[in-house]
mmCIF file of C-alpha atoms in Angstrom:
data_model
loop_
_atom_site.group_PDB
_atom_site.id
_atom_site.type_symbol
_atom_site.label_atom_id
_atom_site.label_comp_id
_atom_site.label_asym_id
_atom_site.label_seq_id
_atom_site.Cartn_x
_atom_site.Cartn_y
_atom_site.Cartn_z
ATOM 1 C CA GLY A 1 0.000 0.000 0.000
ATOM 2 C CA GLU A 2 0.906 3.650 -0.124
ATOM 3 C CA ASP A 3 3.017 4.882 2.730
ATOM 4 C CA VAL A 4 5.458 7.687 3.442
ATOM 5 C CA GLU A 5 7.841 7.285 6.367
ATOM 6 C CA GLN A 6 9.918 9.808 8.272
ATOM 7 C CA SER A 7 11.752 9.827 11.552
ATOM 8 C CA LEU A 8 9.839 11.720 14.235
ATOM 9 C CA PHE A 9 12.522 13.942 15.764
ATOM 10 C CA LEU A 10 15.751 15.699 14.844
ATOM 11 C CA SER A 11 17.810 18.025 16.985
ATOM 12 C CA VAL A 12 20.674 20.164 15.656
ATOM 13 C CA ARG A 13 22.768 23.092 16.834
ATOM 14 C CA GLU A 14 22.317 26.526 15.320
ATOM 15 C CA GLY A 15 24.620 26.955 12.328
ATOM 16 C CA ASP A 16 24.868 23.238 11.601
ATOM 17 C CA SER A 17 23.220 21.506 8.643
ATOM 18 C CA SER A 18 20.008 19.546 9.122
ATOM 19 C CA VAL A 19 19.093 16.550 7.009
ATOM 20 C CA ILE A 20 15.548 15.217 7.118
ATOM 21 C CA ASN A 21 14.885 11.921 5.378
ATOM 22 C CA CYS A 22 11.780 10.358 3.875
ATOM 23 C CA THR A 23 10.954 7.112 2.116
ATOM 24 C CA TYR A 24 7.905 6.677 -0.094
ATOM 25 C CA THR A 25 6.296 3.774 -1.876
ATOM 26 C CA ASP A 26 4.471 5.031 -4.992
ATOM 27 C CA SER A 27 6.980 4.946 -7.846
ATOM 28 C CA SER A 28 4.475 6.744 -10.110
ATOM 29 C CA SER A 29 4.558 9.919 -8.005
ATOM 30 C CA THR A 30 4.966 12.946 -10.255
ATOM 31 C CA TYR A 31 5.859 15.472 -7.585
ATOM 32 C CA LEU A 32 7.308 15.139 -4.116
ATOM 33 C CA TYR A 33 7.004 17.914 -1.586
ATOM 34 C CA TRP A 34 8.356 19.258 1.649
ATOM 35 C CA TYR A 35 5.907 21.220 3.779
ATOM 36 C CA LYS A 36 6.742 23.169 6.932
ATOM 37 C CA GLN A 37 4.380 23.542 9.879
ATOM 38 C CA GLU A 38 5.147 26.129 12.517
ATOM 39 C CA PRO A 39 3.500 25.876 15.962
ATOM 40 C CA GLY A 40 -0.240 26.532 15.870
ATOM 41 C CA ALA A 41 -0.287 27.054 12.116
ATOM 42 C CA GLY A 42 -1.196 25.205 8.964
ATOM 43 C CA LEU A 43 1.261 23.648 6.554
ATOM 44 C CA GLN A 44 3.088 25.760 4.014
ATOM 45 C CA LEU A 45 4.943 24.494 0.976
ATOM 46 C CA LEU A 46 8.680 24.776 1.505
ATOM 47 C CA THR A 47 9.892 23.233 -1.727
ATOM 48 C CA TYR A 48 9.095 20.490 -4.216
ATOM 49 C CA ILE A 49 10.867 18.314 -6.760
ATOM 50 C CA PHE A 50 9.609 16.847 -9.995
ATOM 51 C CA SER A 51 10.072 13.108 -10.281
ATOM 52 C CA ASN A 52 12.501 13.341 -13.239
ATOM 53 C CA MET A 53 14.979 15.403 -11.193
ATOM 54 C CA ASP A 54 17.711 14.129 -8.871
ATOM 55 C CA MET A 55 18.415 17.343 -7.032
ATOM 56 C CA LYS A 56 16.975 20.783 -6.495
ATOM 57 C CA GLN A 57 18.658 23.672 -4.718
ATOM 58 C CA ASP A 58 16.861 26.727 -3.395
ATOM 59 C CA GLN A 59 19.001 29.048 -1.260
ATOM 60 C CA ARG A 60 19.666 27.143 2.007
ATOM 61 C CA LEU A 61 17.545 24.184 0.941
ATOM 62 C CA THR A 62 18.745 21.173 -1.037
ATOM 63 C CA VAL A 63 16.384 18.381 -2.017
ATOM 64 C CA LEU A 64 17.794 15.038 -3.126
ATOM 65 C CA LEU A 65 15.674 12.386 -4.816
ATOM 66 C CA ASN A 66 16.793 8.774 -5.240
ATOM 67 C CA LYS A 67 14.057 7.146 -7.289
ATOM 68 C CA LYS A 68 15.674 3.716 -7.234
ATOM 69 C CA ASP A 69 15.529 3.587 -3.429
ATOM 70 C CA LYS A 70 12.368 5.793 -3.222
ATOM 71 C CA HIS A 71 14.233 8.100 -0.876
ATOM 72 C CA LEU A 72 13.811 11.841 -0.532
ATOM 73 C CA SER A 73 15.861 14.131 1.671
ATOM 74 C CA LEU A 74 15.801 17.781 2.666
ATOM 75 C CA ARG A 75 19.021 19.470 3.702
ATOM 76 C CA ILE A 76 18.871 22.844 5.443
ATOM 77 C CA ALA A 77 22.227 24.603 5.496
ATOM 78 C CA ASP A 78 23.180 26.970 8.336
ATOM 79 C CA THR A 79 20.128 25.976 10.362
ATOM 80 C CA GLN A 80 18.591 28.836 12.375
ATOM 81 C CA THR A 81 16.269 28.828 15.400
ATOM 82 C CA GLY A 82 13.507 30.028 13.074
ATOM 83 C CA ASP A 83 13.776 26.707 11.241
ATOM 84 C CA SER A 84 12.388 24.893 14.283
ATOM 85 C CA ALA A 85 9.128 23.351 13.039
ATOM 86 C CA ILE A 86 7.585 20.107 11.836
ATOM 87 C CA TYR A 87 8.576 19.103 8.312
ATOM 88 C CA PHE A 88 6.300 16.868 6.256
ATOM 89 C CA CYS A 89 7.265 14.889 3.222
ATOM 90 C CA ALA A 90 4.389 14.283 0.779
ATOM 91 C CA GLU A 91 3.898 12.552 -2.536
ATOM 92 C CA LYS A 92 1.374 13.090 -5.277
ATOM 93 C CA GLY A 93 0.585 10.317 -7.693
ATOM 94 C CA ARG A 94 0.174 10.272 -11.456
ATOM 95 C CA PRO A 95 -1.920 12.980 -13.178
ATOM 96 C CA GLY A 96 -5.584 12.523 -12.420
ATOM 97 C CA THR A 97 -4.826 11.260 -8.929
ATOM 98 C CA TYR A 98 -6.190 13.706 -6.418
ATOM 99 C CA LYS A 99 -4.836 12.132 -3.268
ATOM 100 C CA TYR A 100 -1.668 13.146 -1.507
ATOM 101 C CA ILE A 101 0.122 10.903 0.944
ATOM 102 C CA PHE A 102 1.817 12.691 3.816
ATOM 103 C CA GLY A 103 4.495 11.358 6.095
ATOM 104 C CA THR A 104 4.252 11.471 9.873
ATOM 105 C CA GLY A 105 6.314 14.658 10.030
ATOM 106 C CA THR A 106 9.773 15.263 11.516
ATOM 107 C CA ARG A 107 9.970 17.711 14.410
ATOM 108 C CA LEU A 108 13.161 19.725 14.011
ATOM 109 C CA LYS A 109 14.503 21.404 17.120
ATOM 110 C CA VAL A 110 17.321 23.895 16.680
ATOM 111 C CA LEU A 111 19.453 24.502 19.764
ATOM 112 C CA ALA A 112 21.043 27.928 20.230
ATOM 113 C CA ASN B 1 -6.575 37.420 -0.624
ATOM 114 C CA ALA B 2 -7.356 35.704 2.660
ATOM 115 C CA GLY B 3 -6.396 32.265 1.263
ATOM 116 C CA VAL B 4 -8.021 29.351 3.112
ATOM 117 C CA THR B 5 -10.094 30.297 6.138
ATOM 118 C CA GLN B 6 -11.277 27.777 8.714
ATOM 119 C CA THR B 7 -13.738 28.282 11.546
ATOM 120 C CA PRO B 8 -13.889 27.685 14.424
ATOM 121 C CA LYS B 9 -10.258 27.492 15.551
ATOM 122 C CA PHE B 10 -11.178 25.604 18.715
ATOM 123 C CA GLN B 11 -14.239 23.540 19.668
ATOM 124 C CA VAL B 12 -15.147 21.232 22.519
ATOM 125 C CA LEU B 13 -17.997 18.775 21.998
ATOM 126 C CA LYS B 14 -19.673 16.097 24.045
ATOM 127 C CA THR B 15 -19.989 12.588 22.655
ATOM 128 C CA GLY B 16 -22.987 12.380 20.350
ATOM 129 C CA GLN B 17 -23.189 16.071 19.513
ATOM 130 C CA SER B 18 -23.029 17.262 15.940
ATOM 131 C CA MET B 19 -21.167 20.183 14.449
ATOM 132 C CA THR B 20 -19.840 21.618 11.222
ATOM 133 C CA LEU B 21 -16.328 22.815 10.543
ATOM 134 C CA GLN B 22 -16.336 25.572 7.977
ATOM 135 C CA CYS B 23 -13.776 26.072 5.210
ATOM 136 C CA ALA B 24 -13.729 28.849 2.642
ATOM 137 C CA GLN B 25 -11.158 29.810 0.014
ATOM 138 C CA ASP B 26 -10.989 32.901 -2.168
ATOM 139 C CA MET B 27 -8.477 31.651 -4.743
ATOM 140 C CA ASN B 28 -11.046 30.069 -7.090
ATOM 141 C CA HIS B 29 -9.473 26.664 -6.517
ATOM 142 C CA GLU B 30 -11.355 23.717 -7.951
ATOM 143 C CA TYR B 31 -9.935 21.202 -5.471
ATOM 144 C CA MET B 32 -10.687 21.272 -1.755
ATOM 145 C CA SER B 33 -9.987 18.675 0.891
ATOM 146 C CA TRP B 34 -10.116 17.904 4.596
ATOM 147 C CA TYR B 35 -7.326 16.258 6.587
ATOM 148 C CA ARG B 36 -6.981 15.280 10.194
ATOM 149 C CA GLN B 37 -3.673 15.470 12.009
ATOM 150 C CA ASP B 38 -2.962 13.115 14.867
ATOM 151 C CA PRO B 39 0.322 12.675 16.788
ATOM 152 C CA GLY B 40 2.650 10.194 15.120
ATOM 153 C CA MET B 41 0.250 9.654 12.204
ATOM 154 C CA GLY B 42 0.818 12.660 10.001
ATOM 155 C CA LEU B 43 -2.050 13.951 7.903
ATOM 156 C CA ARG B 44 -4.802 11.636 6.766
ATOM 157 C CA LEU B 45 -7.275 12.551 4.050
ATOM 158 C CA ILE B 46 -10.938 12.503 5.091
ATOM 159 C CA HIS B 47 -12.843 13.751 2.025
ATOM 160 C CA TYR B 48 -12.055 15.787 -1.041
ATOM 161 C CA SER B 49 -13.813 17.577 -3.876
ATOM 162 C CA VAL B 50 -12.742 18.478 -7.409
ATOM 163 C CA GLY B 51 -15.558 20.934 -8.030
ATOM 164 C CA ALA B 52 -19.018 22.064 -7.002
ATOM 165 C CA GLY B 53 -21.345 19.099 -6.663
ATOM 166 C CA ILE B 54 -18.503 16.539 -6.680
ATOM 167 C CA THR B 55 -17.124 14.886 -3.540
ATOM 168 C CA ASP B 56 -15.199 11.695 -2.853
ATOM 169 C CA GLN B 57 -13.892 9.753 0.116
ATOM 170 C CA GLY B 58 -10.346 9.782 1.338
ATOM 171 C CA GLU B 59 -8.519 7.451 3.667
ATOM 172 C CA VAL B 60 -10.634 7.956 6.822
ATOM 173 C CA PRO B 61 -14.162 9.092 5.808
ATOM 174 C CA ASN B 62 -16.258 7.268 8.429
ATOM 175 C CA GLY B 63 -18.150 9.588 10.760
ATOM 176 C CA TYR B 64 -17.801 12.603 8.482
ATOM 177 C CA ASN B 65 -19.967 14.119 5.756
ATOM 178 C CA VAL B 66 -19.133 16.809 3.217
ATOM 179 C CA SER B 67 -20.892 18.742 0.496
ATOM 180 C CA ARG B 68 -19.695 21.244 -2.103
ATOM 181 C CA SER B 69 -22.479 23.559 -3.229
ATOM 182 C CA THR B 70 -20.138 26.400 -4.239
ATOM 183 C CA THR B 71 -16.540 26.665 -5.443
ATOM 184 C CA GLU B 72 -15.597 28.657 -2.354
ATOM 185 C CA ASP B 73 -16.984 26.544 0.510
ATOM 186 C CA PHE B 74 -16.378 22.990 1.682
ATOM 187 C CA PRO B 75 -17.903 22.289 5.115
ATOM 188 C CA LEU B 76 -17.113 19.147 7.109
ATOM 189 C CA ARG B 77 -19.926 17.728 9.213
ATOM 190 C CA LEU B 78 -19.621 15.466 12.225
ATOM 191 C CA LEU B 79 -23.044 13.900 12.698
ATOM 192 C CA SER B 80 -22.453 12.212 16.073
ATOM 193 C CA ALA B 81 -19.085 13.101 17.553
ATOM 194 C CA ALA B 82 -16.931 10.405 19.160
ATOM 195 C CA PRO B 83 -13.774 10.767 21.298
ATOM 196 C CA SER B 84 -11.818 9.141 18.431
ATOM 197 C CA GLN B 85 -12.556 12.273 16.400
ATOM 198 C CA THR B 86 -10.515 14.427 18.765
ATOM 199 C CA SER B 87 -7.930 15.857 16.415
ATOM 200 C CA VAL B 88 -6.695 18.905 14.548
ATOM 201 C CA TYR B 89 -8.512 19.335 11.243
ATOM 202 C CA PHE B 90 -7.027 21.068 8.220
ATOM 203 C CA CYS B 91 -8.734 22.234 5.076
ATOM 204 C CA ALA B 92 -6.558 22.486 1.963
ATOM 205 C CA SER B 93 -7.204 23.644 -1.579
ATOM 206 C CA ARG B 94 -5.382 23.773 -4.877
ATOM 207 C CA ARG B 95 -5.764 24.781 -8.477
ATOM 208 C CA LEU B 96 -6.391 21.899 -10.874
ATOM 209 C CA ALA B 97 -5.919 23.676 -14.210
ATOM 210 C CA GLY B 98 -2.533 24.493 -15.740
ATOM 211 C CA GLY B 99 -1.290 21.145 -17.000
ATOM 212 C CA LEU B 100 2.347 20.252 -16.375
ATOM 213 C CA SER B 101 3.132 23.751 -15.104
ATOM 214 C CA ASN B 102 0.845 23.135 -12.146
ATOM 215 C CA THR B 103 3.012 21.778 -9.340
ATOM 216 C CA GLY B 104 0.021 20.651 -7.308
ATOM 217 C CA GLU B 105 0.810 22.844 -4.323
ATOM 218 C CA LEU B 106 -1.764 22.562 -1.557
ATOM 219 C CA PHE B 107 -2.770 25.685 0.368
ATOM 220 C CA PHE B 108 -3.731 25.006 3.962
ATOM 221 C CA GLY B 109 -5.916 26.759 6.482
ATOM 222 C CA GLU B 110 -4.653 27.336 10.014
ATOM 223 C CA GLY B 111 -6.516 24.361 11.433
ATOM 224 C CA SER B 112 -9.430 23.665 13.755
ATOM 225 C CA ARG B 113 -8.679 21.910 17.028
ATOM 226 C CA LEU B 114 -11.570 19.679 18.087
ATOM 227 C CA THR B 115 -11.896 17.923 21.426
ATOM 228 C CA VAL B 116 -14.666 15.387 21.984
ATOM 229 C CA LEU B 117 -15.325 14.496 25.622
#
């Protein structure tokens, strides 16, 4: 069945890099996403990657996609206290599929 | 634009009571959906809609009803609340048109925290 898995917690020191990992199961996914949820708020799209890409860089964010292993990662360089949040990995299936599968979320805590 | 607006933000119900969570979006999005967020379980899809008059079930639809009479509104109804429905509920919408240039980004409301005693 469809499933997206993430570790639940990650703690890093301010200034270090954070790497959040995700594994997914639907090889037909067209887009994969990283959403950020700050305390008491809804989810906001942080970045995404199209399934025919291996890597995407956006300022401090680097997304790596390994389609063979169905593994997605999000690297945050120079992590700041404002990056403390829950990060969700999500996949969207082939065109015409309206369902998204979200992971359990990884709570990132940045220590000053 | 206000984006996706959910009301109420907080609600406490007794077992067996009914209520409606409201969701409205002003982005003219065709697609609207409801998720529930529970600790350690991520977001699970309850119901979704791809346009006015069209609704479909998600992963956990039991105990919930929806309707879509307008493009803007997508209310979620709990007919007889149960403690298992204690959760944080999120409404999300997205544009369906645009072909390959549409990345499928979901826009979320701020959530409605429901407690059923």
